[in-house]
JSON list of C-alpha atoms in Angstrom, two decimals:
[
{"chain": "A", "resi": 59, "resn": "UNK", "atom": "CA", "xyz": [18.38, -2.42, -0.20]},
{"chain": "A", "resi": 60, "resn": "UNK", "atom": "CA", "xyz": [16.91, -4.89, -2.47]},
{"chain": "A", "resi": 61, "resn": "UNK", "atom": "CA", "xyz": [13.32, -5.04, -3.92]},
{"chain": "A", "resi": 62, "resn": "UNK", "atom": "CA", "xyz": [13.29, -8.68, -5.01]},
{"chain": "A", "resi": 63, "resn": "UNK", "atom": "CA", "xyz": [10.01, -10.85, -5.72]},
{"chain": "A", "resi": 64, "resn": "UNK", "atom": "CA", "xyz": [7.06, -8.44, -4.76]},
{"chain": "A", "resi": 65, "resn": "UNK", "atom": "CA", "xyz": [3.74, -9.93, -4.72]},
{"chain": "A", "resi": 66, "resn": "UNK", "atom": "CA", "xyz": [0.53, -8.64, -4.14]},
{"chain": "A", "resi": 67, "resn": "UNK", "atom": "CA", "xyz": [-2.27, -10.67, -2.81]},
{"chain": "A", "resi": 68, "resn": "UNK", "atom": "CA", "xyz": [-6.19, -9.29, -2.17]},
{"chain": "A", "resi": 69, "resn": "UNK", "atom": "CA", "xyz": [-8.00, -10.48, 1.44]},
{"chain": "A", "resi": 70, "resn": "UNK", "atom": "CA", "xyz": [-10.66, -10.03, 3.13]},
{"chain": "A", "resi": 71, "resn": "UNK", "atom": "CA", "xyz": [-10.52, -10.60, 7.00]},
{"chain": "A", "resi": 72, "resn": "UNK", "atom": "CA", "xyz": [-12.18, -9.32, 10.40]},
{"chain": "A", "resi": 73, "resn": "UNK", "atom": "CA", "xyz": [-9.53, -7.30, 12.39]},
{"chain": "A", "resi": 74, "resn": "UNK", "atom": "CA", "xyz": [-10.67, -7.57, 16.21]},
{"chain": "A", "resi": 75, "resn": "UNK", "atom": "CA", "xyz": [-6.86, -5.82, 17.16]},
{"chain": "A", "resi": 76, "resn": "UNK", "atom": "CA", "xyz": [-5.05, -3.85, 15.01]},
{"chain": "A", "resi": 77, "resn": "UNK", "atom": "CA", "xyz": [-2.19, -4.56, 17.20]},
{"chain": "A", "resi": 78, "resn": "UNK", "atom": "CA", "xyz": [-2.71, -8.47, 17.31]},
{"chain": "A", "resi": 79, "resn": "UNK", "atom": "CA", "xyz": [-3.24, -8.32, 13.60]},
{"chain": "A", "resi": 80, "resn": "UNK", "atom": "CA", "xyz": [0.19, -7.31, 12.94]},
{"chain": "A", "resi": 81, "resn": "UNK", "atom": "CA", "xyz": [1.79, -8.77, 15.32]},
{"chain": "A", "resi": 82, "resn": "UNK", "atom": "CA", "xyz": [0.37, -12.33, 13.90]},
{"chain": "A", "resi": 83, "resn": "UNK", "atom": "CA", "xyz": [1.77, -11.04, 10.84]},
{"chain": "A", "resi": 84, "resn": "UNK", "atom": "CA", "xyz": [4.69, -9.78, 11.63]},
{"chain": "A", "resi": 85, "resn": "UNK", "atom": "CA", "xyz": [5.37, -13.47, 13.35]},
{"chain": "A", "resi": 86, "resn": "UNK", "atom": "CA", "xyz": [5.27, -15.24, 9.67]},
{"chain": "A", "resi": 87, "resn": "UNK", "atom": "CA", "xyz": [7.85, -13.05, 8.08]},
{"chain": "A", "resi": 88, "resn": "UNK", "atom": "CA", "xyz": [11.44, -14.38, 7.99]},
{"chain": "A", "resi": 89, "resn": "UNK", "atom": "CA", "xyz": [14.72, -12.14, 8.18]},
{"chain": "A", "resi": 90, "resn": "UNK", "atom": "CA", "xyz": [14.76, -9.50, 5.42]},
{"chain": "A", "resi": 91, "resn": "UNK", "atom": "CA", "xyz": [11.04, -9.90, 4.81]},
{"chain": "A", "resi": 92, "resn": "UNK", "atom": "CA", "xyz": [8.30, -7.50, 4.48]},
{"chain": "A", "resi": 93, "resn": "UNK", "atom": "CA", "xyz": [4.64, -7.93, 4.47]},
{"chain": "A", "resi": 94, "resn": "UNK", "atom": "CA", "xyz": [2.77, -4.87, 4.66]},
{"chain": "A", "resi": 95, "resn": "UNK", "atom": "CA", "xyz": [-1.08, -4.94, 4.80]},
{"chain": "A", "resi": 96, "resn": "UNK", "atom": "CA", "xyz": [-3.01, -2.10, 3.15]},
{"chain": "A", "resi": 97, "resn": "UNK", "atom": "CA", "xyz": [-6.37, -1.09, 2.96]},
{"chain": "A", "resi": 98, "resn": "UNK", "atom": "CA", "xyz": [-7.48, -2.74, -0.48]},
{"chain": "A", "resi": 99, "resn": "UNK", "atom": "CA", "xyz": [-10.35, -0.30, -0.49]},
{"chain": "A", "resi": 100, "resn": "UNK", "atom": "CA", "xyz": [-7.82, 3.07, -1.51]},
{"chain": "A", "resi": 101, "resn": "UNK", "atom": "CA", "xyz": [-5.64, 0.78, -4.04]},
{"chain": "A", "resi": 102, "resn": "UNK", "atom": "CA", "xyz": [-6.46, 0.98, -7.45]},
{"chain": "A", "resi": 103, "resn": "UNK", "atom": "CA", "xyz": [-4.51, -1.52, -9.38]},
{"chain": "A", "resi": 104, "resn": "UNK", "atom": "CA", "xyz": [-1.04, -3.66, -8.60]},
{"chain": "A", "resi": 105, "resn": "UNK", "atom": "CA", "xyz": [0.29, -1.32, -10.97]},
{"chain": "A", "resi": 106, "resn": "UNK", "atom": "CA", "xyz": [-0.54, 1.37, -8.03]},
{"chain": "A", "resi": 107, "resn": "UNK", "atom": "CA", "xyz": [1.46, -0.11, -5.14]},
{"chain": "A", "resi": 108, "resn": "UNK", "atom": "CA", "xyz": [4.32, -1.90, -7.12]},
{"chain": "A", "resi": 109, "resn": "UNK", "atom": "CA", "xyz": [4.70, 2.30, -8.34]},
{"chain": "A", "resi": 110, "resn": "UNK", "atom": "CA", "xyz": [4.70, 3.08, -4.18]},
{"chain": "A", "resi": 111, "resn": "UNK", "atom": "CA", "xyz": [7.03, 0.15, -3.39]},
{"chain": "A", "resi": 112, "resn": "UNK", "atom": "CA", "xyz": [9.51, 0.78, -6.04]},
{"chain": "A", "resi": 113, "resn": "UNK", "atom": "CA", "xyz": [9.18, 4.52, -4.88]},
{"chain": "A", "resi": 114, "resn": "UNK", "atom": "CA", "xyz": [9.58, 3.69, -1.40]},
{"chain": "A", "resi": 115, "resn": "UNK", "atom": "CA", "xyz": [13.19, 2.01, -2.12]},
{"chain": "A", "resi": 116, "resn": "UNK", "atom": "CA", "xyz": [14.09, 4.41, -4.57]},
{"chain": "A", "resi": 117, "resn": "UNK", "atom": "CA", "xyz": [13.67, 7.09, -1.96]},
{"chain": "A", "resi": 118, "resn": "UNK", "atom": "CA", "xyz": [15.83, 5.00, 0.82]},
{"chain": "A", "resi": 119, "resn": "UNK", "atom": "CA", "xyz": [18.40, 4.86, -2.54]},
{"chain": "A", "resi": 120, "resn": "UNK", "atom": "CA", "xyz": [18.43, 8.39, -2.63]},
{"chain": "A", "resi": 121, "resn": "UNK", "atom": "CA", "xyz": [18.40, 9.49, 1.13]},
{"chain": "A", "resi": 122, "resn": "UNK", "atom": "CA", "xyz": [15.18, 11.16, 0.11]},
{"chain": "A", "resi": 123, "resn": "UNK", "atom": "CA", "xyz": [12.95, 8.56, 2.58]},
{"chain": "A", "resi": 124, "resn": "UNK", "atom": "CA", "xyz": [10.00, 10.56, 4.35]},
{"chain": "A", "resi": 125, "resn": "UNK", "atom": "CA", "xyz": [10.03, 8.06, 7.03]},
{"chain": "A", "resi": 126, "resn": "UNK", "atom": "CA", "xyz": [12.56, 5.74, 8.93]},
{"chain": "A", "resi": 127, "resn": "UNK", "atom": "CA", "xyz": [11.30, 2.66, 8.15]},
{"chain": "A", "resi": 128, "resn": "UNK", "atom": "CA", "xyz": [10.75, 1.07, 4.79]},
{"chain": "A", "resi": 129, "resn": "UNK", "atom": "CA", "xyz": [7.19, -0.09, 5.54]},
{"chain": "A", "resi": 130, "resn": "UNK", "atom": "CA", "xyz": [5.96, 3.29, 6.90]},
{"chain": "A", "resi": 131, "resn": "UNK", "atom": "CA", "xyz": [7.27, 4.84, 3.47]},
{"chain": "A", "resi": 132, "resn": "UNK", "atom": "CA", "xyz": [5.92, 2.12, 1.30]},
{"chain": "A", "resi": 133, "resn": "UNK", "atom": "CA", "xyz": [2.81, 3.40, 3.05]},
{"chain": "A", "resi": 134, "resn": "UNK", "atom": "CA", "xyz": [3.14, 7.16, 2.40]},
{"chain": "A", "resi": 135, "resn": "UNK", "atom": "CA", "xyz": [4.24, 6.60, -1.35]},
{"chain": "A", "resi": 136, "resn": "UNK", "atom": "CA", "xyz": [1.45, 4.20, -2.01]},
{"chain": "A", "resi": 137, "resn": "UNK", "atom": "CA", "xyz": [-1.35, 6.89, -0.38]},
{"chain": "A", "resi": 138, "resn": "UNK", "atom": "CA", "xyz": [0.61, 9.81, -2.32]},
{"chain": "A", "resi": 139, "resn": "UNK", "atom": "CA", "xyz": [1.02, 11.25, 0.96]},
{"chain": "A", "resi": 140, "resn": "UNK", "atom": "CA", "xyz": [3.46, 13.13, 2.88]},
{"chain": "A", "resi": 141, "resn": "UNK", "atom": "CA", "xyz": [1.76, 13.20, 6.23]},
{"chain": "A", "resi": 142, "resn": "UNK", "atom": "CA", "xyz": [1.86, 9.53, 8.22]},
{"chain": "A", "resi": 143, "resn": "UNK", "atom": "CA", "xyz": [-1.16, 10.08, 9.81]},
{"chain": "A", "resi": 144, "resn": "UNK", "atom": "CA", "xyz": [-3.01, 10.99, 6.71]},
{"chain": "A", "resi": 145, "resn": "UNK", "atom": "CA", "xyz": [-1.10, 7.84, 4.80]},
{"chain": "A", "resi": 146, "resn": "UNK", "atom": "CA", "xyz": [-2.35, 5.30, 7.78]},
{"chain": "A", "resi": 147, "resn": "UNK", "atom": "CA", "xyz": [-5.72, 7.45, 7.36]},
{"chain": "A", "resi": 148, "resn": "UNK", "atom": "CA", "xyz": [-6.02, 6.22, 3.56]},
{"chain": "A", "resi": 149, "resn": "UNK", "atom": "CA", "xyz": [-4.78, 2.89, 4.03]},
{"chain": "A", "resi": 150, "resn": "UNK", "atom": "CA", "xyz": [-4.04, 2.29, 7.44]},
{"chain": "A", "resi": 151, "resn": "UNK", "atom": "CA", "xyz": [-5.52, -1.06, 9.28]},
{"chain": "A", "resi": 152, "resn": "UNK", "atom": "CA", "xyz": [-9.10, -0.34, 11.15]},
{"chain": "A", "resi": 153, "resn": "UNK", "atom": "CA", "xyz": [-10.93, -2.33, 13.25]},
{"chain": "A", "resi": 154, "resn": "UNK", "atom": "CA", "xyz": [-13.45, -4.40, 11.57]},
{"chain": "A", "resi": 155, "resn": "UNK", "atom": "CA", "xyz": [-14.45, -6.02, 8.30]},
{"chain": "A", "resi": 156, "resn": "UNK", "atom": "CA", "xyz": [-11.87, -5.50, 5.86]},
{"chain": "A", "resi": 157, "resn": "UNK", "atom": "CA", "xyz": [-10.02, -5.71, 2.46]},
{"chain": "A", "resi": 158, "resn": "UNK", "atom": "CA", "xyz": [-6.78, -5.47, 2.47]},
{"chain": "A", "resi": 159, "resn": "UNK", "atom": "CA", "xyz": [-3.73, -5.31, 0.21]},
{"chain": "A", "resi": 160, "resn": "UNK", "atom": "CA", "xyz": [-0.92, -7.68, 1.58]},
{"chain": "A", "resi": 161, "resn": "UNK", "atom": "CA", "xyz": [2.20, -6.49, -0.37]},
{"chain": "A", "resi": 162, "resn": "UNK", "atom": "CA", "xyz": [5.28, -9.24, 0.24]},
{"chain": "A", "resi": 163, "resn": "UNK", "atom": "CA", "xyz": [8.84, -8.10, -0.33]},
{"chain": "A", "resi": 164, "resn": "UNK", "atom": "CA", "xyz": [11.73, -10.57, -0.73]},
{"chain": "A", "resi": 165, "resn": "UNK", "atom": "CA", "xyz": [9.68, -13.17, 0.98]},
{"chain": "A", "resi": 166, "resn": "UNK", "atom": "CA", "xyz": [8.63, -16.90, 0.89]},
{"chain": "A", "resi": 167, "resn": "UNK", "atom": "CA", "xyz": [5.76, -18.15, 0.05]},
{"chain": "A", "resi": 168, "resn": "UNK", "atom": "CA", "xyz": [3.55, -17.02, 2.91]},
{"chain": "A", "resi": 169, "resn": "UNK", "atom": "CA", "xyz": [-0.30, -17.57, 0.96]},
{"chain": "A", "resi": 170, "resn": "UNK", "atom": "CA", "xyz": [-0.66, -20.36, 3.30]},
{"chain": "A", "resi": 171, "resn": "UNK", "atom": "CA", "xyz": [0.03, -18.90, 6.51]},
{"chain": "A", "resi": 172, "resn": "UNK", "atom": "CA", "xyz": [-1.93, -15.21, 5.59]},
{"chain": "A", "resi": 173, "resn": "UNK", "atom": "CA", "xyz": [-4.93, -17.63, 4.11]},
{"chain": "A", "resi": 174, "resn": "UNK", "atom": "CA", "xyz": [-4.92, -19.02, 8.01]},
{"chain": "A", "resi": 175, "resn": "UNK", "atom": "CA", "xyz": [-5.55, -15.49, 9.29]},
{"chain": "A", "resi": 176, "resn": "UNK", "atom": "CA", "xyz": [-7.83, -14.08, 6.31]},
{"chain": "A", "resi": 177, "resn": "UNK", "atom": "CA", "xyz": [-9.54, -15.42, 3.15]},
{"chain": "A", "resi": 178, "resn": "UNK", "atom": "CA", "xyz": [-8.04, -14.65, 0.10]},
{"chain": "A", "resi": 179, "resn": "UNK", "atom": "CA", "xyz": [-9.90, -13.24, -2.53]},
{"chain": "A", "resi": 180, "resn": "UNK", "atom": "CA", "xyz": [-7.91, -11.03, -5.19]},
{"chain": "A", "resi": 181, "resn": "UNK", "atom": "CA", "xyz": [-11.16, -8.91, -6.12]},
{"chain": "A", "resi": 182, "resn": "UNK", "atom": "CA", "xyz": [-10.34, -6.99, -3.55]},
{"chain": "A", "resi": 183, "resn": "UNK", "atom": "CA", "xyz": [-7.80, -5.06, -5.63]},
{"chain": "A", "resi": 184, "resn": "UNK", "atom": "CA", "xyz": [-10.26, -3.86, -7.83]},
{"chain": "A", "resi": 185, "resn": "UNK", "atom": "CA", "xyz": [-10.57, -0.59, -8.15]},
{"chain": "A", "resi": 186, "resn": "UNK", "atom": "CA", "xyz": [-13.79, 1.09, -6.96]},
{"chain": "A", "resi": 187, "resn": "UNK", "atom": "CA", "xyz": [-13.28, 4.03, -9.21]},
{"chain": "A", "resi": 188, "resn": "UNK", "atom": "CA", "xyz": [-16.17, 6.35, -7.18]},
{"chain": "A", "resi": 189, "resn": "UNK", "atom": "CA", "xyz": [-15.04, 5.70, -3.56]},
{"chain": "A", "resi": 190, "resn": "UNK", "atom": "CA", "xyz": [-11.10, 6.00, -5.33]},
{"chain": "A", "resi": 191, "resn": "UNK", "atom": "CA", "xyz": [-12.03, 9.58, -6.64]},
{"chain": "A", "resi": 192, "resn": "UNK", "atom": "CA", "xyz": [-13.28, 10.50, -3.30]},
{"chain": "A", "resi": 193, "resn": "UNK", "atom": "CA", "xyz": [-10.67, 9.21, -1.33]},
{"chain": "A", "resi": 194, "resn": "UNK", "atom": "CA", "xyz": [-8.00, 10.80, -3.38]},
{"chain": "A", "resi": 195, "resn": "UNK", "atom": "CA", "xyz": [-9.63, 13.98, -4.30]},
{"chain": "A", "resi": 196, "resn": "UNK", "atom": "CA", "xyz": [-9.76, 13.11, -7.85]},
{"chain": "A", "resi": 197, "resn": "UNK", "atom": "CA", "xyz": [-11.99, 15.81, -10.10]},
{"chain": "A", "resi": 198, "resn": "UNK", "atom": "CA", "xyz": [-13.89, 14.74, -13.35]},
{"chain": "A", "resi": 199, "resn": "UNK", "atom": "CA", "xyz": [-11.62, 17.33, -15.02]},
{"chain": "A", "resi": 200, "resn": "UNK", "atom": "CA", "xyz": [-8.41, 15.47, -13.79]},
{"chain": "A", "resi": 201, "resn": "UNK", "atom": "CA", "xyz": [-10.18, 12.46, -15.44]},
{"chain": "A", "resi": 202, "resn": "UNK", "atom": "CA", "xyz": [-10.98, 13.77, -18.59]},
{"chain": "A", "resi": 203, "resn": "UNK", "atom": "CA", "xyz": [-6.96, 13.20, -19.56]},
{"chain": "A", "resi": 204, "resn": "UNK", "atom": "CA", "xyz": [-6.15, 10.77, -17.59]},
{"chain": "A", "resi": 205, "resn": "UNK", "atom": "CA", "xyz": [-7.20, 7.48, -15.48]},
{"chain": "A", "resi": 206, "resn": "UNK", "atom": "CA", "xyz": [-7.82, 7.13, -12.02]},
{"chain": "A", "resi": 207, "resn": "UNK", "atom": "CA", "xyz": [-4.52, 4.83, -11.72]},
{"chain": "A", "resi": 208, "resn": "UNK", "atom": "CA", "xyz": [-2.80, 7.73, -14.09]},
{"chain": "A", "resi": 209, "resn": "UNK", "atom": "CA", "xyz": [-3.69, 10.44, -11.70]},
{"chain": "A", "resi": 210, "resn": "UNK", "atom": "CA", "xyz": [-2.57, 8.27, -8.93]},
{"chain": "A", "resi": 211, "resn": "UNK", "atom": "CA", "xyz": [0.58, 7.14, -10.02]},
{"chain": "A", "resi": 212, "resn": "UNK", "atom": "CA", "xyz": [1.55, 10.60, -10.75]},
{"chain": "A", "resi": 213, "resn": "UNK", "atom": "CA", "xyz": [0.82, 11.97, -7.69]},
{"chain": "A", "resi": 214, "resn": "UNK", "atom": "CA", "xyz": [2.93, 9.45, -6.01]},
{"chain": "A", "resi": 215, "resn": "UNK", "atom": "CA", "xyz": [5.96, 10.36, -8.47]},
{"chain": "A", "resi": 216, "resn": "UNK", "atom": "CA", "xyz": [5.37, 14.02, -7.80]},
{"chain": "A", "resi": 217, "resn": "UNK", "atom": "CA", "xyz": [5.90, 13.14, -4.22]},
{"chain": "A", "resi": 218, "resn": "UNK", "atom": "CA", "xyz": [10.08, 13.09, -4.97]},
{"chain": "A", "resi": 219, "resn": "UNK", "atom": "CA", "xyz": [9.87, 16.28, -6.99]},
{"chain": "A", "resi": 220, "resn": "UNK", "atom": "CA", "xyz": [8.69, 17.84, -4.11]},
{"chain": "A", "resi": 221, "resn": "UNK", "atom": "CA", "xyz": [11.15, 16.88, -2.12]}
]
């Protein structure tokens, strides 16, 4: 398993169906492709997710994967999360208004085709440091030494010690 030509593009869309959302997206991608949305509001940088994506196939690598499918991990290693209900929690899909993350693995150009089912706007990814310390626990002492992306990105590498 290959992690070739990531990108990471910032949206903003209305989701009327979780379900009919991905399924729309899930009908662009070609063989071998990946598009994962994520809720742009709990990512704090690129740096963040290409750190959970590059975790997520390193894991797979090692036989070390939390979940059975690539995207489902990409998910838990990008929340820092062990639990799949509490990764889809952080930065699952809701109903709604959104922003969202799309992160595109070994794919072709899909801009075009996502820009037909949400608008893109990259300042989506970034980071709203207050909701970001809430949503991952973060303490002003944690902070004091280190960034919110810092704290973060460790927490998502401490996920493999743990294992």
């Amino acid at each position: 398993m290959h992690m070739d030509n990531v990108q990471i593009l910032g949206f903003t869309g209305q989701i009327d169906s979780v379900n009919d959302t991905l399924d729309k997206v899930n009908s662009i991608k070609g063989n071998g492709e990946i598009i994962q949305l994520l809720n742009a509001d709990s990512i704090v940088s690129a740096n963040h997710v290409f750190h959970g994506v590059n975790q997520a196939f390193l894991a797979f690598d090692r036989g070390e994967n939390l979940a059975n499918d690539l995207s489902v991990e990409i998910v838990l290693r990008c929340s820092a999360q062990r639990q799949i209900s509490k990764a889809f929690k952080l930065l699952g899909l809701h109903e709604g208004n959104m922003n969202l993350c799309c992160v595109l693995i070994n794919c072709e150009d899909h801009s075009d085709d996502l820009s037909a089912l949400f608008t893109r706007d990259d300042g989506v990814l970034s980071a709203d440091v207050d909701n970001l310390k809430r949503v991952y626990k973060i303490s002003d002492v944690e902070l004091e030494n280190m960034s919110v992306e810092e704290v973060v990105i460790d927490r998502i590498s401490k996920l493999a010690v743990d294992y």
